[in-house]
Every structure is written in C-alpha cells, then in structure tokens.
Short mmCIF file of C-alpha atoms and ligand atoms in Angstrom, two decimals:
data_model
loop_
_atom_site.label_atom_id
_atom_site.label_comp_id
_atom_site.label_asym_id
_atom_site.label_seq_id
_atom_site.Cartn_x
_atom_site.Cartn_y
_atom_site.Cartn_z
CA MET A 1035 -69.86 5.98 29.81
CA THR A 1036 -66.39 7.31 29.43
CA ASN A 1037 -64.67 9.71 27.12
CA ALA A 1038 -61.37 7.85 27.27
CA LEU A 1039 -59.86 5.71 24.55
CA SER A 1040 -59.35 2.12 25.60
CA PRO A 1041 -55.74 1.15 26.38
CA ASP A 1042 -55.88 -1.37 23.48
CA VAL A 1043 -56.35 1.32 20.86
CA GLY A 1044 -52.62 1.89 20.41
CA SER A 1045 -51.69 -1.72 19.72
CA VAL A 1046 -54.60 -2.26 17.32
CA ILE A 1047 -53.63 0.91 15.45
CA ARG A 1048 -50.03 -0.29 15.11
CA HIS A 1049 -51.23 -3.69 13.96
CA SER A 1050 -53.70 -2.15 11.49
CA ARG A 1051 -50.98 -0.14 9.81
CA SER A 1052 -48.76 -3.25 9.49
CA VAL A 1053 -51.60 -5.41 8.17
CA ILE A 1054 -52.25 -2.93 5.37
CA LEU A 1055 -48.61 -2.25 4.53
CA GLU A 1056 -47.67 -5.91 4.52
CA ALA A 1057 -50.63 -6.94 2.39
CA GLN A 1058 -50.18 -4.21 -0.22
CA GLN A 1059 -49.01 -5.69 -3.50
CA PRO A 1060 -46.00 -4.54 -5.55
CA SER A 1061 -48.56 -3.28 -8.10
CA GLY A 1062 -50.04 -0.97 -5.43
CA ALA A 1063 -53.29 -2.95 -5.08
CA TYR A 1064 -54.66 -3.55 -1.58
CA PRO A 1065 -56.10 -7.08 -1.30
CA ALA A 1066 -59.48 -7.18 0.48
CA CYS A 1067 -58.53 -10.20 2.62
CA GLU A 1068 -56.10 -12.85 1.46
CA SER A 1069 -57.09 -15.45 4.04
CA PHE A 1070 -60.74 -15.49 2.91
CA PHE A 1071 -61.57 -17.83 0.06
CA ALA A 1072 -64.03 -15.61 -1.79
CA TYR A 1073 -61.91 -12.44 -1.69
CA ARG A 1074 -58.46 -14.01 -2.23
CA GLY A 1075 -56.52 -12.50 -5.11
CA PHE A 1076 -58.77 -9.47 -5.56
CA CYS A 1077 -58.74 -5.75 -4.90
CA TRP A 1078 -61.95 -3.72 -4.79
CA PHE A 1079 -62.05 -0.02 -5.74
CA ARG A 1080 -64.33 0.59 -2.71
CA ASP A 1081 -62.28 -1.13 0.00
CA GLY A 1082 -59.03 0.03 -1.57
CA SER A 1083 -59.99 3.69 -1.89
CA PHE A 1084 -61.09 3.95 1.73
CA SER A 1085 -57.91 2.13 2.73
CA ALA A 1086 -55.76 4.53 0.70
CA ASP A 1087 -57.61 7.46 2.26
CA ALA A 1088 -56.81 6.10 5.72
CA MET A 1089 -53.16 5.50 4.85
CA SER A 1090 -52.95 9.02 3.44
CA ALA A 1091 -54.55 10.45 6.59
CA ILE A 1092 -51.98 8.78 8.83
CA GLY A 1093 -49.10 10.01 6.65
CA GLU A 1094 -48.35 6.86 4.63
CA VAL A 1095 -47.97 8.87 1.45
CA GLU A 1096 -46.12 6.26 -0.57
CA SER A 1097 -48.61 3.51 0.14
CA ALA A 1098 -51.59 5.70 -0.74
CA GLU A 1099 -49.94 6.92 -3.94
CA ALA A 1100 -49.01 3.40 -5.03
CA PHE A 1101 -52.71 2.55 -4.77
CA PHE A 1102 -53.81 5.64 -6.71
CA ASP A 1103 -51.20 4.83 -9.40
CA TRP A 1104 -52.73 1.36 -9.62
CA CYS A 1105 -56.27 2.79 -9.93
CA ALA A 1106 -55.08 5.16 -12.65
CA ARG A 1107 -53.58 2.26 -14.61
CA VAL A 1108 -56.75 0.21 -14.23
CA VAL A 1109 -58.84 3.09 -15.58
CA LEU A 1110 -56.45 4.06 -18.40
CA ASP A 1111 -56.26 0.43 -19.55
CA ARG A 1112 -60.02 0.65 -20.10
CA ARG A 1113 -60.03 3.89 -22.06
CA SER A 1114 -61.71 2.47 -25.15
CA ARG A 1115 -64.37 0.73 -23.07
CA ILE A 1116 -65.12 3.97 -21.21
CA GLU A 1117 -65.29 5.92 -24.45
CA ALA A 1118 -67.77 3.37 -25.81
CA ILE A 1119 -69.89 3.60 -22.64
CA VAL A 1120 -69.92 7.40 -22.80
CA ALA A 1121 -70.74 7.46 -26.53
CA ALA A 1122 -73.60 4.97 -26.13
CA ALA A 1123 -75.06 6.90 -23.20
CA ARG A 1124 -74.86 10.14 -25.17
CA VAL A 1125 -77.06 8.79 -27.97
CA GLY A 1126 -79.55 7.35 -25.50
CA ASP A 1127 -78.63 3.71 -26.09
CA PRO A 1128 -76.63 2.77 -22.97
CA LEU A 1129 -74.49 -0.36 -22.96
CA PRO A 1130 -75.78 -3.28 -20.85
CA ASP A 1131 -74.63 -3.73 -17.24
CA SER A 1132 -72.34 -6.58 -18.31
CA GLN A 1133 -70.25 -4.08 -20.30
CA MET A 1134 -69.86 -1.53 -17.54
CA LEU A 1135 -66.59 -1.33 -15.57
CA PRO A 1136 -65.96 -4.07 -12.98
CA THR A 1137 -65.71 -3.49 -9.25
CA ARG A 1138 -62.96 -5.91 -8.30
CA PHE A 1139 -59.70 -6.64 -10.04
CA ARG A 1140 -56.79 -8.97 -9.88
CA PHE A 1141 -53.67 -7.31 -8.50
CA ASP A 1142 -52.24 -6.88 -11.98
CA GLY A 1143 -55.30 -4.82 -12.93
CA SER A 1144 -57.02 -7.51 -14.99
CA SER A 1145 -60.58 -8.56 -14.28
CA VAL A 1146 -62.39 -11.87 -14.54
CA GLU A 1147 -65.85 -12.70 -15.72
CA ASP A 1148 -66.97 -15.17 -13.10
CA GLY A 1149 -70.49 -14.02 -12.37
CA TRP A 1150 -69.50 -11.63 -9.56
CA GLU A 1151 -71.87 -8.68 -9.03
CA ASN A 1152 -69.51 -6.44 -10.91
CA PHE A 1153 -71.41 -3.36 -11.93
CA GLN A 1154 -71.01 -0.95 -9.01
CA LEU A 1155 -70.38 2.76 -9.50
CA ASP A 1156 -69.47 3.83 -5.96
CA GLY A 1157 -65.78 2.87 -6.01
CA TYR A 1158 -65.10 5.06 -9.05
CA GLY A 1159 -66.40 8.10 -7.17
CA THR A 1160 -64.52 7.07 -4.04
CA TRP A 1161 -61.13 6.75 -5.74
CA VAL A 1162 -61.51 10.21 -7.32
CA TRP A 1163 -62.50 11.66 -3.93
CA ALA A 1164 -59.66 9.89 -2.08
CA ALA A 1165 -56.96 10.79 -4.62
CA THR A 1166 -57.93 14.47 -4.70
CA ALA A 1167 -58.22 14.61 -0.90
CA HIS A 1168 -54.77 13.04 -0.67
CA ALA A 1169 -53.22 15.56 -3.05
CA ARG A 1170 -54.76 18.45 -1.07
CA ARG A 1171 -53.78 17.03 2.32
CA HIS A 1172 -50.13 16.50 1.39
CA HIS A 1173 -49.73 19.33 -1.14
CA ARG A 1174 -48.93 16.77 -3.83
CA SER A 1175 -49.46 17.32 -7.51
CA ILE A 1176 -52.49 15.56 -8.91
CA ASP A 1177 -51.15 15.71 -12.47
CA ARG A 1178 -49.87 12.13 -12.47
CA TRP A 1179 -53.49 10.90 -12.22
CA ALA A 1180 -55.07 13.63 -14.35
CA GLY A 1181 -55.84 11.49 -17.42
CA ALA A 1182 -57.43 8.73 -15.36
CA LEU A 1183 -59.38 11.20 -13.25
CA ARG A 1184 -60.82 12.82 -16.38
CA LEU A 1185 -61.82 9.45 -17.82
CA THR A 1186 -63.44 8.45 -14.53
CA VAL A 1187 -65.36 11.72 -14.46
CA ASP A 1188 -66.62 11.03 -18.00
CA TYR A 1189 -67.72 7.55 -16.93
CA LEU A 1190 -69.56 8.81 -13.85
CA VAL A 1191 -71.17 11.78 -15.61
CA SER A 1192 -72.48 9.45 -18.34
CA SER A 1193 -73.81 6.75 -16.04
CA TRP A 1194 -74.47 8.06 -12.50
CA ARG A 1195 -78.25 7.70 -12.83
CA ARG A 1196 -78.14 3.97 -13.63
CA PRO A 1197 -79.26 1.37 -11.11
CA CYS A 1198 -76.34 -0.85 -10.06
CA PHE A 1199 -75.21 -3.11 -7.22
CA ASP A 1200 -74.68 -1.28 -3.91
CA TRP A 1201 -71.80 -1.30 -1.39
CA TRP A 1202 -72.97 -4.77 -0.36
CA GLU A 1203 -73.11 -6.02 -3.95
CA GLU A 1204 -76.87 -6.43 -3.80
CA HIS A 1205 -80.04 -4.98 -5.36
CA THR A 1206 -78.91 -4.22 -8.86
CA GLU A 1207 -82.39 -2.94 -9.63
CA ALA A 1208 -82.04 0.14 -7.40
CA VAL A 1209 -80.25 3.49 -7.34
CA HIS A 1210 -78.50 3.49 -3.99
CA VAL A 1211 -78.07 6.62 -1.92
CA SER A 1212 -74.63 5.61 -0.63
CA THR A 1213 -73.51 5.03 -4.22
CA LEU A 1214 -74.86 8.44 -5.20
CA GLY A 1215 -72.96 9.98 -2.28
CA CYS A 1216 -69.67 8.44 -3.44
CA VAL A 1217 -70.25 9.63 -7.01
CA GLN A 1218 -71.17 13.10 -5.74
CA ALA A 1219 -68.05 13.28 -3.54
CA GLY A 1220 -65.84 12.22 -6.46
CA LEU A 1221 -67.34 14.65 -8.95
CA ALA A 1222 -67.41 17.56 -6.50
CA SER A 1223 -63.77 17.11 -5.59
CA ALA A 1224 -62.71 16.59 -9.22
CA ALA A 1225 -64.47 19.84 -10.12
CA LEU A 1226 -62.36 21.70 -7.55
CA SER A 1227 -59.10 19.91 -8.30
CA GLY A 1228 -58.00 21.86 -11.35
CA VAL A 1229 -57.61 18.75 -13.56
CA LEU A 1230 -60.86 19.24 -15.46
CA ASP A 1231 -61.31 21.46 -18.49
CA GLU A 1232 -64.25 23.87 -18.41
CA VAL A 1233 -66.71 21.58 -20.17
CA ARG A 1234 -66.00 18.63 -17.88
CA ARG A 1235 -66.00 20.82 -14.80
CA LYS A 1236 -69.44 22.17 -15.65
CA SER A 1237 -70.86 18.72 -16.37
CA ALA A 1238 -69.44 17.40 -13.09
CA GLN A 1239 -71.03 20.27 -11.21
CA THR A 1240 -74.35 19.77 -12.95
CA VAL A 1241 -74.39 16.11 -11.93
CA VAL A 1242 -73.47 17.05 -8.34
CA ARG A 1243 -76.52 19.33 -8.21
CA SER A 1244 -78.74 16.70 -9.84
CA ILE A 1245 -77.67 14.14 -7.25
CA GLU A 1246 -78.42 16.59 -4.44
CA ASP A 1247 -81.87 17.23 -5.93
CA LEU A 1248 -82.58 13.54 -6.44
CA ILE A 1249 -81.65 12.67 -2.87
CA ALA A 1250 -83.66 15.59 -1.49
CA ALA A 1251 -86.71 14.58 -3.53
CA GLN A 1252 -86.61 10.78 -3.29
CA GLY A 1253 -83.76 9.67 -1.03
CA LEU A 1254 -85.16 10.72 2.34
CA ALA A 1255 -87.54 8.91 4.67
CA PRO A 1256 -90.47 11.03 5.80
CA GLU A 1257 -89.76 10.70 9.52
CA GLU A 1258 -88.88 13.70 11.69
CA PRO A 1259 -86.07 14.45 11.32
CA ALA A 1260 -85.79 12.96 7.84
CA HIS A 1261 -82.96 10.50 7.22
CA LEU A 1262 -81.15 9.28 4.11
CA THR A 1263 -82.54 6.04 2.74
CA LYS A 1264 -80.94 2.86 1.46
CA TRP A 1265 -82.06 3.53 -2.11
CA ILE A 1266 -84.18 5.94 -4.07
CA GLY A 1267 -87.78 5.29 -3.10
CA SER A 1268 -87.01 3.16 -0.04
CA THR A 1269 -87.76 4.19 3.54
CA VAL A 1270 -85.19 2.08 5.39
CA VAL A 1271 -81.75 3.09 6.56
CA ASP A 1272 -78.38 1.49 5.75
CA GLY A 1273 -75.21 1.58 7.84
CA SER A 1274 -73.18 2.89 4.90
CA LEU A 1275 -75.09 6.18 4.87
CA SER A 1276 -73.08 7.82 7.65
CA ALA A 1277 -70.14 7.91 5.20
CA LEU A 1278 -71.92 10.71 3.33
CA ILE A 1279 -71.56 12.90 6.43
CA ALA A 1280 -67.94 11.91 7.03
CA PRO A 1281 -65.49 11.26 5.58
CA LEU A 1282 -67.13 11.96 2.18
CA GLY A 1283 -68.55 15.28 3.38
CA VAL A 1284 -71.48 15.53 0.96
CA VAL A 1285 -74.10 15.97 3.70
CA ARG A 1286 -73.46 18.84 6.11
CA PRO A 1287 -72.85 17.37 9.60
CA GLY A 1288 -75.03 20.03 11.23
CA SER A 1289 -77.99 19.49 8.89
CA GLU A 1290 -81.32 17.96 9.90
CA VAL A 1291 -80.70 15.10 7.46
CA ALA A 1292 -77.34 14.33 9.04
CA ARG A 1293 -78.87 14.34 12.50
CA GLY A 1294 -81.75 12.18 11.32
CA THR A 1295 -79.43 9.71 9.58
CA VAL A 1296 -77.18 9.26 12.61
CA ALA A 1297 -80.26 8.89 14.83
CA ALA A 1298 -81.81 6.30 12.49
CA ILE A 1299 -78.60 4.25 12.36
CA GLU A 1300 -78.35 4.42 16.15
CA SER A 1301 -81.93 3.37 16.74
CA CYS A 1302 -82.41 0.79 13.94
CA LEU A 1303 -78.96 -0.62 13.28
CA MET A 1304 -77.02 -0.73 16.53
CA ALA A 1305 -76.63 -3.38 19.18
CA GLU A 1306 -74.29 -3.12 22.13
CA GLY A 1307 -72.14 -0.52 20.39
CA GLY A 1308 -71.72 -2.11 16.94
CA VAL A 1309 -73.44 -1.22 13.64
CA TYR A 1310 -75.26 -3.64 11.30
CA ARG A 1311 -75.38 -3.13 7.53
CA PHE A 1312 -79.22 -3.16 7.32
CA ARG A 1313 -82.04 -4.90 9.19
CA ALA A 1314 -82.69 -7.54 6.51
CA ASP A 1315 -79.03 -8.61 6.30
CA THR A 1316 -78.47 -12.37 6.26
CA PHE A 1317 -74.81 -12.51 5.05
CA PHE A 1318 -73.00 -14.77 7.56
CA GLY A 1319 -76.14 -14.38 9.70
CA GLY A 1320 -76.05 -10.58 9.63
CA GLY A 1321 -73.50 -9.43 12.21
CA ARG A 1322 -72.20 -6.02 13.21
CA TRP A 1323 -69.41 -4.47 11.15
CA PRO A 1324 -66.41 -2.75 12.77
CA LEU A 1325 -65.85 -0.62 9.65
CA LEU A 1326 -69.43 0.70 9.73
CA THR A 1327 -69.11 1.40 13.42
CA CYS A 1328 -66.05 3.54 12.60
CA PHE A 1329 -67.97 5.34 9.83
CA LEU A 1330 -70.63 6.18 12.41
CA GLY A 1331 -67.84 7.41 14.69
CA LEU A 1332 -66.53 9.73 11.96
CA ALA A 1333 -70.03 11.15 11.44
CA ARG A 1334 -70.56 11.62 15.17
CA LEU A 1335 -67.22 13.38 15.47
CA ALA A 1336 -68.04 15.68 12.56
CA GLN A 1337 -71.17 16.60 14.52
CA GLY A 1338 -69.11 17.41 17.59
CA ASP A 1339 -69.94 14.21 19.46
CA GLN A 1340 -66.44 13.29 20.61
CA LYS A 1341 -67.67 10.95 23.32
CA GLY A 1342 -69.84 9.03 20.85
CA ALA A 1343 -66.90 8.76 18.44
CA VAL A 1344 -64.60 7.43 21.15
CA GLU A 1345 -67.20 4.79 22.01
CA THR A 1346 -67.27 3.55 18.42
CA LEU A 1347 -63.47 3.30 18.21
CA ASN A 1348 -63.34 1.47 21.52
CA TRP A 1349 -65.99 -0.95 20.30
CA ALA A 1350 -64.21 -1.59 16.97
CA VAL A 1351 -60.90 -2.19 18.75
CA ARG A 1352 -62.57 -4.65 21.14
CA GLN A 1353 -63.49 -6.82 18.13
CA ALA A 1354 -59.81 -7.52 17.38
CA LYS A 1355 -58.72 -11.12 17.85
CA GLU A 1356 -55.87 -11.91 20.19
CA ASN A 1357 -53.33 -11.32 17.39
CA GLY A 1358 -54.87 -7.92 16.61
CA ASP A 1359 -56.66 -8.97 13.41
CA VAL A 1360 -60.09 -7.35 12.92
CA PRO A 1361 -62.81 -9.25 11.04
CA GLU A 1362 -65.35 -8.05 8.53
CA GLN A 1363 -68.22 -8.64 10.93
CA VAL A 1364 -68.83 -9.99 14.42
CA ASP A 1365 -71.41 -12.35 15.84
CA GLY A 1366 -71.35 -11.87 19.63
CA GLY A 1367 -74.66 -13.72 19.94
CA LEU A 1368 -76.44 -10.78 18.29
CA LEU A 1369 -76.86 -11.91 14.68
CA LEU A 1370 -79.92 -10.60 12.85
CA ALA A 1371 -80.49 -13.94 11.09
CA PRO A 1372 -78.62 -16.57 13.12
CA ASP A 1373 -80.14 -19.47 11.19
CA ARG A 1374 -78.47 -18.21 8.00
CA ARG A 1375 -74.92 -18.19 9.36
CA ASP A 1376 -73.95 -21.83 8.89
CA ALA A 1377 -74.81 -21.95 5.21
CA TRP A 1378 -72.27 -19.16 4.58
CA VAL A 1379 -69.61 -20.83 6.73
CA ASP A 1380 -70.14 -24.07 4.80
CA ARG A 1381 -69.83 -22.20 1.54
CA TRP A 1382 -66.90 -19.84 2.24
CA GLY A 1383 -65.40 -20.72 5.65
CA ASP A 1384 -65.15 -18.33 8.62
CA VAL A 1385 -65.88 -14.61 8.33
CA ALA A 1386 -63.12 -12.71 6.48
CA CYS A 1387 -60.30 -11.74 8.86
CA PRO A 1388 -58.22 -9.63 8.80
CA LEU A 1389 -60.28 -7.43 6.50
CA LEU A 1390 -58.09 -4.55 5.33
CA TRP A 1391 -61.04 -2.18 5.12
CA SER A 1392 -61.87 -2.82 8.83
CA HIS A 1393 -58.30 -1.95 9.76
CA ALA A 1394 -58.37 1.10 7.52
CA MET A 1395 -61.44 2.56 9.19
CA ILE A 1396 -59.91 2.05 12.62
CA LEU A 1397 -56.90 4.03 11.40
CA ARG A 1398 -59.07 6.75 9.86
CA LEU A 1399 -61.15 7.25 12.98
CA GLY A 1400 -58.10 6.84 15.20
CA GLN A 1401 -56.40 9.63 13.26
CA GLU A 1402 -59.39 11.94 13.73
CA LEU A 1403 -59.33 11.20 17.44
CA ASP A 1404 -55.60 11.97 17.64
CA ALA A 1405 -54.80 8.40 18.61
CA VAL A 1406 -52.51 7.50 15.71
CA GLY A 1407 -49.55 9.80 16.47
CA PRO A 1408 -49.20 8.57 20.05
CA ALA A 1409 -49.69 4.96 18.95
CA LEU A 1410 -46.97 5.13 16.32
CA GLY A 1411 -44.77 7.35 18.43
CA ILE A 1412 -44.70 10.15 15.90
CA GLU A 1413 -46.15 13.59 15.41
CA ARG A 1414 -47.99 13.71 12.12
CA GLY A 1415 -50.80 16.19 12.70
CA LEU A 1416 -52.65 15.32 9.49
CA SER A 1417 -56.15 14.22 8.76
C1 BGC B 61 -68.85 -6.65 0.78
C2 BGC B 61 -68.27 -5.51 -0.04
C3 BGC B 61 -66.77 -5.57 -0.05
C4 BGC B 61 -66.25 -6.95 -0.40
C5 BGC B 61 -64.75 -7.08 -0.20
C6 BGC B 61 -68.29 -7.95 0.27
O1 BGC B 61 -68.79 -9.01 1.03
O2 BGC B 61 -70.26 -6.66 0.68
O3 BGC B 61 -68.66 -4.27 0.48
O4 BGC B 61 -66.29 -4.63 -0.95
O5 BGC B 61 -66.88 -7.92 0.40
O6 BGC B 61 -64.38 -6.75 1.10
#
C-alpha cells in the first residue's frame, strides 16, 4: 500500500471542476446528471448542497453562492407552505407527507408531482450547513440568505422527528440516522451563525441535543465498538453514515462511535477499495459508489488516517471513464445483487454518468488532501 496520490488525480480534479461549472444552470441550480433519463431536468437539495460545499472548499465562491441563492429562492417561494406545516405541527396535527417540502426541483425552482419519493428532510439541513460553512470559510456575509435560513430552521425544528425517505429515497417508514445527522449539522451551524433570534436559536439547540440523545439511545448497534445505524432501531450500517464524522462534523472523529462506524463500513460495505450503500442494495444491481468512498476518505482523514484517505481518493479517481466522467456507481464484477441490474438498465438506461455529486466529493476530498491547488495550478489554501 502506498501513501501517494495516483498520477491521474490531477486530471480528474480538473475535469470534475469543469463538469460542475459547465452543468450549473443560470438559475444557480446544479443538475444531478443531465445524461441520465430519470434525473434529467432536476436538482436535488442533497446532491446540490454537497456540490456547493465542494465548490466553496476549492474556492469557487461564485458558483457556490449562485446555488445558495437558488436554495434561498426555493425556500422563500414556499413560505406559506412552511408556515402551514409549522402551525399544524405546533397544534399536534401534522400535515401529511404529501404536503411536506419536495426534495428535487426543476431548475427554475418549481416542483412536479409525479410520484417521486419527495419527502426527505436531509437536504434542508445540508443546505443550511453548507451555506453557513461557506460564509465562515470565505468571510462572506450570510445576511442575503437569512430569511430563507430562518424559514428552513422553522421547518426542521417542527418536523425533524418525522419518518421520511432517506438519502437513497427509500424506507419512508423510518427515521434515518444520516438524515438526523444532516438536520443536526444544519441546526447546529444555524444556531452559531448569528442569523437566528434568541427564540429560534434556543429551539435549534434543543433539537440538536434531542437528536444527539435519540441517536445515543436508539441509533447505535450494540457491537463493540458501537456504530451508527441505518435508522432508529436498526442494527445495520449504511455507507452514508461516515458523512456525520466528516464533512458534517456532528460525530467527533476521535469518538468510539466514529471508530466503530468507520470500522463497520470497512468490514461490511467495502470491496476492493470501494464503498456500497448498504448490504441489501439492489439499485442497478447494488454497486460501489465513488461518492461514498470519498465520504469514507473524509472520515478517515478526520481521524488522522491520511494513508486510508489517499486510498479512497485513488480508488474514486480510478472509476473515471476515459473522458474523465465519474459515474454514480460501479459494477466491476462485484455487484451485491447482479441479477437485479438488467431490470434497471432496461428501465432507465446505463448508470448515471457523469454524476455531479460524484465529482463534487472527489473535489472535496482532493481539497482536504491538498491535491486541488496543484491540479488547478493555483494556491488556494482553503477547506
Ligand atoms: C439517489 C439519491 C440522489 C439522486 C440524484 C438517487 O438515485 O438515491 O441519493 O440524490 O439519485 O442523484
């Protein structure tokens, strides 16, 4: 095993930055993947917020801010809906899932009712976290997003405890630990950002503590060391959970739980260097995801495992096609459910590629490993 970055890292980093910049819409939205039938024409809060965070980390201030402006518009346009959700929750009569905020939007900020698994809370926490992290990183004022941030905080405070679809748009019946982590990261950073009045700040902090307590009581598997679980009451691990260690920073990298979570992902969800979403995954046959491999790399690096982080970046970069495009997932003869692959290809065509979120996570990890400056020929020194 080597500690050295592969020679291909530089060109994939340059390509990743171009893919994201070229795909970004005049409205600021980042498309998930325009060449993939099922994602074409849509921007997700989840993918987009992690992409904006990566662009911010590599110094693409304008691109990141155009995305946050877009998020703010999307949220402000739904002010009356959010106020209705908050009011209904307050009197103990919450609105049905179908009336909660959507997860994916057209580039102009509108949404469509087409049966998509729309009720997902994580992206609303992630945009708040990413926008506040961006403002701190670049010493930018957060005031331009203040109204939207406050509304998002109200939404999350009113509804964080509700079951909803997870990062993978599945299992609407459960409360997912990765979703809780995104909400916690958003509320914790909003509480420190100075945009909240005293009442909101206190409620945000109360929810942050409640989430910590809930995860400690019911979101850990009983193994030694304990690891975060896919949802409240489950015992299995999910590849998204390393995000709570880094970049979201809601689980201390040196803690037992962080060590247990990284160990569980490594032992249950890795094959030949790449990370699966979860053992029972059948989507496109259940391949390994470059973006999750980069999330694991960020967690390893936060724990001081530089060599392990370099290995994940090298693996992710090796999944690039000849033209540099990185897919959503890879097969490599190691699918978890190979017999399920063809049905997805028949339905939606080949795996999404290039997936902006995959490119974003390569940039984010590349930045942490000091590979972006040399690749782009500039000194940025940010992260
Ligand atoms: C994934 C989501 C993602 C969406 C767009 C779905 O297949 O499960 O996590 O947000 O694609 O990339």
